[in-house]
Amino acid sequence: MTLLDVSDLEAGYETGQVLFGVDLSIDRDEVVSLLGRNGAGKTTTMRAIVGADEPQIRGGSITFDGHDLQAAQSYEIPKLGLSLVPEGRRCFSELTVEENIRLAANHANDPLDVATVFEQFPELNKMRNRLSKNMSGGEQQMLAIARSLVANPEMILLDEPCEGLAPYIVRRIESIIKEISDDRNVTVLLVEQNVAVAMAVADRHYIIDEGRIVDEVTTERLKTDTELRQEYLGV
Ligand SMILES: Nc1ncnc2c1ncn2[C@@H]1O[C@H](COP(=O)(O)OP(=O)(O)OP(=O)(O)O)[C@@H](O)[C@H]1O
Ligand SMILES: [Mg+2]
C-alpha cells in the first residue's frame, strides 16, 4: 500500500525551476533511496515534500497516508507522521542531548518514551548531559535521527545522513536505519551520494538527474550496471 506518493512534482526557487515532473511512490515499510549527483534536486525534493518555505511548488501532487500535503501547513506535516532529518543535521547546539530529544517529544502528538529512544541509541544515553555543540559529526547525526524517531513517525526522510562521516560511523548509521525499519516499522526515504550506503540499506532506488527521475532500479541492478552508475552518479 502506497504511503508516500509524489506525482509530476514541479518546484523551484526564484532563480528558476529545479524539479521537472518528479514521480516517487513508496509503500509502507519500504526503504527506498533517492540518488543523484550534486545539485540534481534531491534536497529540493525532500523539502518540497515536507512543505518547507522553499522551494515553491509549481505543479503536481504530494500525498502522504491519504493526506494532500500541499493542503497541509508545514507544522502539521510532522503530526501526520512524516519527519525530515535535514542535510547538515541541525540540532539545538546549546541544549544537551536529552533536552534536544525531550523538546522533539514535546512537539509530537504521540511520542515514544525518551527511555525507548535511548535504548535504540546507547551511545547517546552515555552522553545524555552533553551539549550538542560538543559532539562529533557522527554523534550529532545520531541525535538528529533520535529527535525524529522520538516523534514516533510513520516515515522518515533522511537527507545525506552519512555525509562527511568516518567509515565506522557510517556503518553504525546504516545499522540504525535498518533497525528503525525492521524493529519500528518506519518507512524510509534516504537521500545519498554514497551509493554503497544506499545499496546496504535500501531495496529500491530512484535516480534523479537535473530535476528528473531518470530511472528506478533494484539494488541488484545498481550493483551490476556500472554504465548507469557512471552516467548518473559518477561512480
Ligand atoms: N535556496 C535555494 N535558492 C536557489 N536555488 C537553490 C536553492 N537551493 C538549491 N538551489 C538550486 O537547486 C538545484 C538543486 O539543488 P539541491 O540542493 O536540491 O541539490 P541536491 O541534489 O540536494 O545536491 P547535493 O547533493 O549537493 O546536496 C541546484 O542547482 C541548486 O543550486
Ligand atoms: Mg542536498
PDB file of C-alpha atoms and ligand atoms in Angstrom, residues 12-19 36-47 54-55 87 159-160 163 191-193 208, ligand 1:
ATOM      1  CA  GLY A  12      11.913  25.631  -7.841  1.00  0.00           C
ATOM      2  CA  TYR A  13      13.259  28.871  -6.485  1.00  0.00           C
ATOM      3  CA  GLU A  14      13.053  32.493  -7.591  1.00  0.00           C
ATOM      4  CA  THR A  15      16.176  31.798  -9.604  1.00  0.00           C
ATOM      5  CA  GLY A  16      14.461  29.088 -11.635  1.00  0.00           C
ATOM      6  CA  GLN A  17      12.712  25.760 -11.795  1.00  0.00           C
ATOM      7  CA  VAL A  18      14.628  22.779 -10.371  1.00  0.00           C
ATOM      8  CA  LEU A  19      12.200  19.828 -10.419  1.00  0.00           C
ATOM      9  CA  GLY A  36      21.909  11.697  -7.800  1.00  0.00           C
ATOM     10  CA  ARG A  37      24.843  13.985  -8.224  1.00  0.00           C
ATOM     11  CA  ASN A  38      25.410  17.331  -6.500  1.00  0.00           C
ATOM     12  CA  GLY A  39      22.664  19.733  -7.488  1.00  0.00           C
ATOM     13  CA  ALA A  40      20.426  17.063  -9.046  1.00  0.00           C
ATOM     14  CA  GLY A  41      17.457  18.163  -6.922  1.00  0.00           C
ATOM     15  CA  LYS A  42      17.482  15.684  -4.027  1.00  0.00           C
ATOM     16  CA  THR A  43      17.223  18.189  -1.165  1.00  0.00           C
ATOM     17  CA  THR A  44      14.737  20.257  -3.151  1.00  0.00           C
ATOM     18  CA  THR A  45      12.540  17.150  -3.468  1.00  0.00           C
ATOM     19  CA  MET A  46      12.747  16.391   0.265  1.00  0.00           C
ATOM     20  CA  ARG A  47      11.991  19.990   1.251  1.00  0.00           C
ATOM     21  CA  GLU A  54      11.456  26.933  -0.072  1.00  0.00           C
ATOM     22  CA  PRO A  55      11.236  25.590  -2.754  1.00  0.00           C
ATOM     23  CA  GLU A  87      21.022  17.831   5.465  1.00  0.00           C
ATOM     24  CA  ASP A 159      18.963  13.778   3.667  1.00  0.00           C
ATOM     25  CA  GLU A 160      22.571  12.561   3.327  1.00  0.00           C
ATOM     26  CA  GLU A 163      27.944  12.919   4.561  1.00  0.00           C
ATOM     27  CA  VAL A 191      18.954  10.634   0.008  1.00  0.00           C
ATOM     28  CA  GLU A 192      22.565   9.666  -0.530  1.00  0.00           C
ATOM     29  CA  GLN A 193      25.567  10.413  -2.663  1.00  0.00           C
ATOM     30  CA  ILE A 208      17.398  11.826 -10.192  1.00  0.00           C
TER      31      ILE A 208
HETATM   32  N1  LIG B   1      17.591  28.049  -1.647  1.00  0.00           N
HETATM   33  C1  LIG B   1      17.905  27.955  -2.948  1.00  0.00           C
HETATM   34  N2  LIG B   1      17.764  29.024  -3.778  1.00  0.00           N
HETATM   35  C2  LIG B   1      18.044  28.926  -5.089  1.00  0.00           C
HETATM   36  N3  LIG B   1      18.499  27.823  -5.685  1.00  0.00           N
HETATM   37  C3  LIG B   1      18.682  26.734  -4.924  1.00  0.00           C
HETATM   38  C4  LIG B   1      18.402  26.743  -3.516  1.00  0.00           C
HETATM   39  N4  LIG B   1      18.674  25.516  -3.011  1.00  0.00           N
HETATM   40  C5  LIG B   1      19.103  24.785  -4.061  1.00  0.00           C
HETATM   41  N5  LIG B   1      19.104  25.503  -5.197  1.00  0.00           N
HETATM   42  C6  LIG B   1      19.489  25.022  -6.540  1.00  0.00           C
HETATM   43  O1  LIG B   1      18.644  23.969  -6.896  1.00  0.00           O
HETATM   44  C7  LIG B   1      19.372  22.935  -7.569  1.00  0.00           C
HETATM   45  C8  LIG B   1      19.178  21.619  -6.834  1.00  0.00           C
HETATM   46  O2  LIG B   1      19.727  21.746  -5.521  1.00  0.00           O
HETATM   47  P1  LIG B   1      19.525  20.647  -4.399  1.00  0.00           P
HETATM   48  O3  LIG B   1      20.026  21.257  -3.137  1.00  0.00           O
HETATM   49  O4  LIG B   1      18.133  20.148  -4.432  1.00  0.00           O
HETATM   50  O5  LIG B   1      20.515  19.514  -4.924  1.00  0.00           O
HETATM   51  P2  LIG B   1      20.991  18.169  -4.214  1.00  0.00           P
HETATM   52  O6  LIG B   1      20.690  17.071  -5.175  1.00  0.00           O
HETATM   53  O7  LIG B   1      20.429  18.068  -2.865  1.00  0.00           O
HETATM   54  O8  LIG B   1      22.573  18.367  -4.171  1.00  0.00           O
HETATM   55  P3  LIG B   1      23.653  17.955  -3.025  1.00  0.00           P
HETATM   56  O9  LIG B   1      23.971  16.518  -3.289  1.00  0.00           O
HETATM   57  O10 LIG B   1      24.813  18.830  -3.315  1.00  0.00           O
HETATM   58  O11 LIG B   1      23.058  18.175  -1.682  1.00  0.00           O
HETATM   59  C9  LIG B   1      20.808  23.403  -7.627  1.00  0.00           C
HETATM   60  O12 LIG B   1      21.020  23.978  -8.872  1.00  0.00           O
HETATM   61  C10 LIG B   1      20.898  24.446  -6.534  1.00  0.00           C
HETATM   62  O13 LIG B   1      21.841  25.439  -6.848  1.00  0.00           O
END
